[in-house]
GROMACS .gro file of N, CA and C in nm:
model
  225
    1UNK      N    1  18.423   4.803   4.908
    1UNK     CA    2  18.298   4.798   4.984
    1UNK      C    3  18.312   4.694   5.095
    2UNK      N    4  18.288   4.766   5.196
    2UNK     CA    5  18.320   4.672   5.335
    2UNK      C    6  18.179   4.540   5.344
    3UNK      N    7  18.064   4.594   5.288
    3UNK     CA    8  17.963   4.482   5.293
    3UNK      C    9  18.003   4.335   5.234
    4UNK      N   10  18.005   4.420   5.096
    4UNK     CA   11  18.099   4.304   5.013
    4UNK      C   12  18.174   4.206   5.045
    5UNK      N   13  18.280   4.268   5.081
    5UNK     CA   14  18.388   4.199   5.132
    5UNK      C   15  18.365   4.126   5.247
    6UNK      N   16  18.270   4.180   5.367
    6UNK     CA   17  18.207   4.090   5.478
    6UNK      C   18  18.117   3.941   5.407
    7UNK      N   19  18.045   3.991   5.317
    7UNK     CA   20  18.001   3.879   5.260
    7UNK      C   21  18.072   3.785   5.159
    8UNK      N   22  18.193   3.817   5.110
    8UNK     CA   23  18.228   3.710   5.061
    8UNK      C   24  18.292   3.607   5.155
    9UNK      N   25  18.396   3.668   5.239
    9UNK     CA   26  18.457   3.597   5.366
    9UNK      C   27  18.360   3.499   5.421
   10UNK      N   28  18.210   3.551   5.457
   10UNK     CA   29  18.095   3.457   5.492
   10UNK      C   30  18.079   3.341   5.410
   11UNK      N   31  18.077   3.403   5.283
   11UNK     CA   32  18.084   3.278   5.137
   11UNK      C   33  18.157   3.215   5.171
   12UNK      N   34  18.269   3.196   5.165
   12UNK     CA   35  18.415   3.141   5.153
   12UNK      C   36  18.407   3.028   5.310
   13UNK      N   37  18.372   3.127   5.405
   13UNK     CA   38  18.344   3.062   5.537
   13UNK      C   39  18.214   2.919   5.494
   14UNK      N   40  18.128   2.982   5.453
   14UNK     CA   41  17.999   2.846   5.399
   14UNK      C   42  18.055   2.734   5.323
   15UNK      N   43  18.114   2.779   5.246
   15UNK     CA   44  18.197   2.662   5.158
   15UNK      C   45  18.270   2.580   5.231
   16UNK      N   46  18.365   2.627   5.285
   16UNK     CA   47  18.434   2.553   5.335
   16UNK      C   48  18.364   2.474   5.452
   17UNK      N   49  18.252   2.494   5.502
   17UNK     CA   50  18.184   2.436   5.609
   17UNK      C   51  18.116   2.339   5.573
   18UNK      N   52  18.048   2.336   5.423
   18UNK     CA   53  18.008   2.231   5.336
   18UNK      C   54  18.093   2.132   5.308
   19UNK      N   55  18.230   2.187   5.267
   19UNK     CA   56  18.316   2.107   5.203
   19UNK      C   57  18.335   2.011   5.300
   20UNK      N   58  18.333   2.047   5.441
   20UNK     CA   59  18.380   1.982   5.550
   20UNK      C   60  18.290   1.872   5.588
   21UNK      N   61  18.166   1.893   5.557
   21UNK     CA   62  18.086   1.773   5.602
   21UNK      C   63  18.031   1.655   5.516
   22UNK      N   64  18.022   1.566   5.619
   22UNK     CA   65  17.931   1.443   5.512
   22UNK      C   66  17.842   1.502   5.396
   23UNK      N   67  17.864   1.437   5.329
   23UNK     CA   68  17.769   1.477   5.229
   23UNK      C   69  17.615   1.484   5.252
   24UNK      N   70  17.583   1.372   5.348
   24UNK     CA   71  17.462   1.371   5.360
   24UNK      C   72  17.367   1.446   5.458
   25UNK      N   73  17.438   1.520   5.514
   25UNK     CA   74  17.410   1.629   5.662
   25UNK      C   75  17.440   1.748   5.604
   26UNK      N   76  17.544   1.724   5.435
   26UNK     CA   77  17.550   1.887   5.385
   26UNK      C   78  17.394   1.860   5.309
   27UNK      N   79  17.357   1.772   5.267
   27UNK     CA   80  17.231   1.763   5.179
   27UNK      C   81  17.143   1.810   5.252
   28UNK      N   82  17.117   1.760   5.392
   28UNK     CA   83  16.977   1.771   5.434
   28UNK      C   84  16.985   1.910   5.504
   29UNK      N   85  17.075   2.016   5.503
   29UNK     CA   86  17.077   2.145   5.533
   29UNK      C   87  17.052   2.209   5.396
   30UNK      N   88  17.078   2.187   5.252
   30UNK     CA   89  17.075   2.222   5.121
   30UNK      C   90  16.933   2.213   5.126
   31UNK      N   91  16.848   2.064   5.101
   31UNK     CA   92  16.708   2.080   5.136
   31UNK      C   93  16.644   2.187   5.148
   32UNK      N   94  16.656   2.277   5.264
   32UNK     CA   95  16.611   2.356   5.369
   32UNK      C   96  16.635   2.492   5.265
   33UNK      N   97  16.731   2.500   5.191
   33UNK     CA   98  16.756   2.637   5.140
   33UNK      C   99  16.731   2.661   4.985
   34UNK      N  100  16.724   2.750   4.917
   34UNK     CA  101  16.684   2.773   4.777
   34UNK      C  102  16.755   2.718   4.682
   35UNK      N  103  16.733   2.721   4.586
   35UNK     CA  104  16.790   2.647   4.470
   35UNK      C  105  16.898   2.768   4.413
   36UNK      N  106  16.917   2.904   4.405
   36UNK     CA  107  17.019   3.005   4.363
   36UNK      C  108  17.077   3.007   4.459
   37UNK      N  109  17.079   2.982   4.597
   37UNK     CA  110  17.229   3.002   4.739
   37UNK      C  111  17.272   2.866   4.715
   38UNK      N  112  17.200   2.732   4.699
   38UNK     CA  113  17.235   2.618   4.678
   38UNK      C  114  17.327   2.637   4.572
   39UNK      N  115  17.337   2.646   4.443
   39UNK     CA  116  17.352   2.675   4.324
   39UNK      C  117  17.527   2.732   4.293
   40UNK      N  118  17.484   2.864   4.409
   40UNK     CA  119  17.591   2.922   4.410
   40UNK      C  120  17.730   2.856   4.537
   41UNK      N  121  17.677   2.804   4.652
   41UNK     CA  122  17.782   2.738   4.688
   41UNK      C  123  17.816   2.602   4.662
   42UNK      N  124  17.736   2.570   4.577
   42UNK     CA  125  17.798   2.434   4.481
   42UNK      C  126  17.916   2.494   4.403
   43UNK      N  127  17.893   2.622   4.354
   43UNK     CA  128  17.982   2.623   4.200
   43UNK      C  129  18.133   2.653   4.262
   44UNK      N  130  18.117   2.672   4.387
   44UNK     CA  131  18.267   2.719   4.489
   44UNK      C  132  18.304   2.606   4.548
   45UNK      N  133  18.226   2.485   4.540
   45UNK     CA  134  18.313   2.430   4.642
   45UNK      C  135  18.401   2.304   4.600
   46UNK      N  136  18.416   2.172   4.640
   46UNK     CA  137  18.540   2.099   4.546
   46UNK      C  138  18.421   2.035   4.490
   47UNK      N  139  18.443   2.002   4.320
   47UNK     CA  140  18.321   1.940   4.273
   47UNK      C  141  18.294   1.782   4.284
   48UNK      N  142  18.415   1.709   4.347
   48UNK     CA  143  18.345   1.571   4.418
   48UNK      C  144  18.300   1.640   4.490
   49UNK      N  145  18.285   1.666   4.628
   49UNK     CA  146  18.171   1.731   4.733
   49UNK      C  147  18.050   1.783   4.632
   50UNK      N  148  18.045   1.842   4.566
   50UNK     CA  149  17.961   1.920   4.533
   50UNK      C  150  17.876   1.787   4.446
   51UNK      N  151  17.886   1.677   4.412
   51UNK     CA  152  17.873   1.591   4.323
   51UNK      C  153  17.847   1.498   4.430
   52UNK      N  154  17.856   1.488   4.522
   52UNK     CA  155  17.807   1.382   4.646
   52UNK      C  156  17.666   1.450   4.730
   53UNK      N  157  17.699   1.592   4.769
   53UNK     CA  158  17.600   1.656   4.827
   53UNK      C  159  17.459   1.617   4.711
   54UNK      N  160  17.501   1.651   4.574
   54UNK     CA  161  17.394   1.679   4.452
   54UNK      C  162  17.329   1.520   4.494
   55UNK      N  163  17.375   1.391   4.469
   55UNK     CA  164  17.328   1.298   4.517
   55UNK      C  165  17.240   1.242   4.601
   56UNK      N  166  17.287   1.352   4.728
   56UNK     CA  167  17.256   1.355   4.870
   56UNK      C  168  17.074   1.363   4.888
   57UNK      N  169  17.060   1.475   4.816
   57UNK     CA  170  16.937   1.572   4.818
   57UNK      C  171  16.838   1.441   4.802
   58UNK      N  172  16.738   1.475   4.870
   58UNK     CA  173  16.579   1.404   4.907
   58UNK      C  174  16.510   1.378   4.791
   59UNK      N  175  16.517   1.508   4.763
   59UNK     CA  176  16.413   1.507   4.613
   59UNK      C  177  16.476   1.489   4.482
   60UNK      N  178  16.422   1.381   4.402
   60UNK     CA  179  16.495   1.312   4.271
   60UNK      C  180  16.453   1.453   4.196
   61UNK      N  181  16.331   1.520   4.182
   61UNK     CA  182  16.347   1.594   4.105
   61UNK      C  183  16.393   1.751   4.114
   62UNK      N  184  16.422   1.765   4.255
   62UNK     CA  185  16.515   1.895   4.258
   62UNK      C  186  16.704   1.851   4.216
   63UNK      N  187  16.676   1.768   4.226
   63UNK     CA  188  16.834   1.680   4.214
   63UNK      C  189  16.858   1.736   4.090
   64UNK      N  190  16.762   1.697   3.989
   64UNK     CA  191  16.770   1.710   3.889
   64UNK      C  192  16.739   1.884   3.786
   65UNK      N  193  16.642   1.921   3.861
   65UNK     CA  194  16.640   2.068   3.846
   65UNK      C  195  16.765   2.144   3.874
   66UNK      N  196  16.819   2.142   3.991
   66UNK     CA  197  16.973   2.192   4.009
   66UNK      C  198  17.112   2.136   3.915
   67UNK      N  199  17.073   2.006   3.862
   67UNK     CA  200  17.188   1.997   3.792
   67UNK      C  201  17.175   2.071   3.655
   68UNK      N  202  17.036   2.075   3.609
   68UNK     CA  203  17.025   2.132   3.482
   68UNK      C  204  17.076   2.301   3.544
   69UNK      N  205  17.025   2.371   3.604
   69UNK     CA  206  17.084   2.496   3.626
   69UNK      C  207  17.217   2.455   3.664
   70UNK      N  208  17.283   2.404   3.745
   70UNK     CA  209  17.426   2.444   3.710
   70UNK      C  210  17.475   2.427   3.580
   71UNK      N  211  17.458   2.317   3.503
   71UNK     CA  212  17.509   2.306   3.408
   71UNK      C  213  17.456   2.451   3.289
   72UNK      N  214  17.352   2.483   3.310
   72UNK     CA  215  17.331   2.581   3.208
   72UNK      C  216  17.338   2.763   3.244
   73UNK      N  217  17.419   2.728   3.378
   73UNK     CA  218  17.474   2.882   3.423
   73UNK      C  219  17.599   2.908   3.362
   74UNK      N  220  17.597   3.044   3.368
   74UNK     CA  221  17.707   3.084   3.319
   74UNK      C  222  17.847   3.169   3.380
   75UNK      N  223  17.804   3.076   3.516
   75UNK     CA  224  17.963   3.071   3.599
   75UNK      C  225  18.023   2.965   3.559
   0.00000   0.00000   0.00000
């Protein structure tokens, strides 16, 4: 499936665009977006980054809402 495959490349492209930035400029774009796209390009990307961004975030208690879902997903 050509969609598919366009969208994972996009994935793969996001990640790595996260991975690339301060943590704190990847946070305050995370902010802005849902807690399942958040969620899911956390679980792809290197997990120090992903563990600095989680930090990053504004809100103590989405901080904390997202860590309980990653930890209790089942990727």
């Amino acid at each position: 499936d050509l969609g598919a495959e366009q969208r994972a490349q996009r994935k793969t492209a996001t990640v790595a665009l996260f991975d690339g930035m301060r943590p704190g400029e990847a946070a305050g774009i995370m902010d802005n977006l849902g807690d399942d796209l958040v969620l899911e390009l956390l679980a792809d990307m290197d997990p120090t980054q992903a563990a600095r961004i989680i930090t990053a975030l504004g809100n103590d208690q989405r901080k904390a809402t997202l860590i309980e879902k990653f930890l209790t997903s089942k990727k």
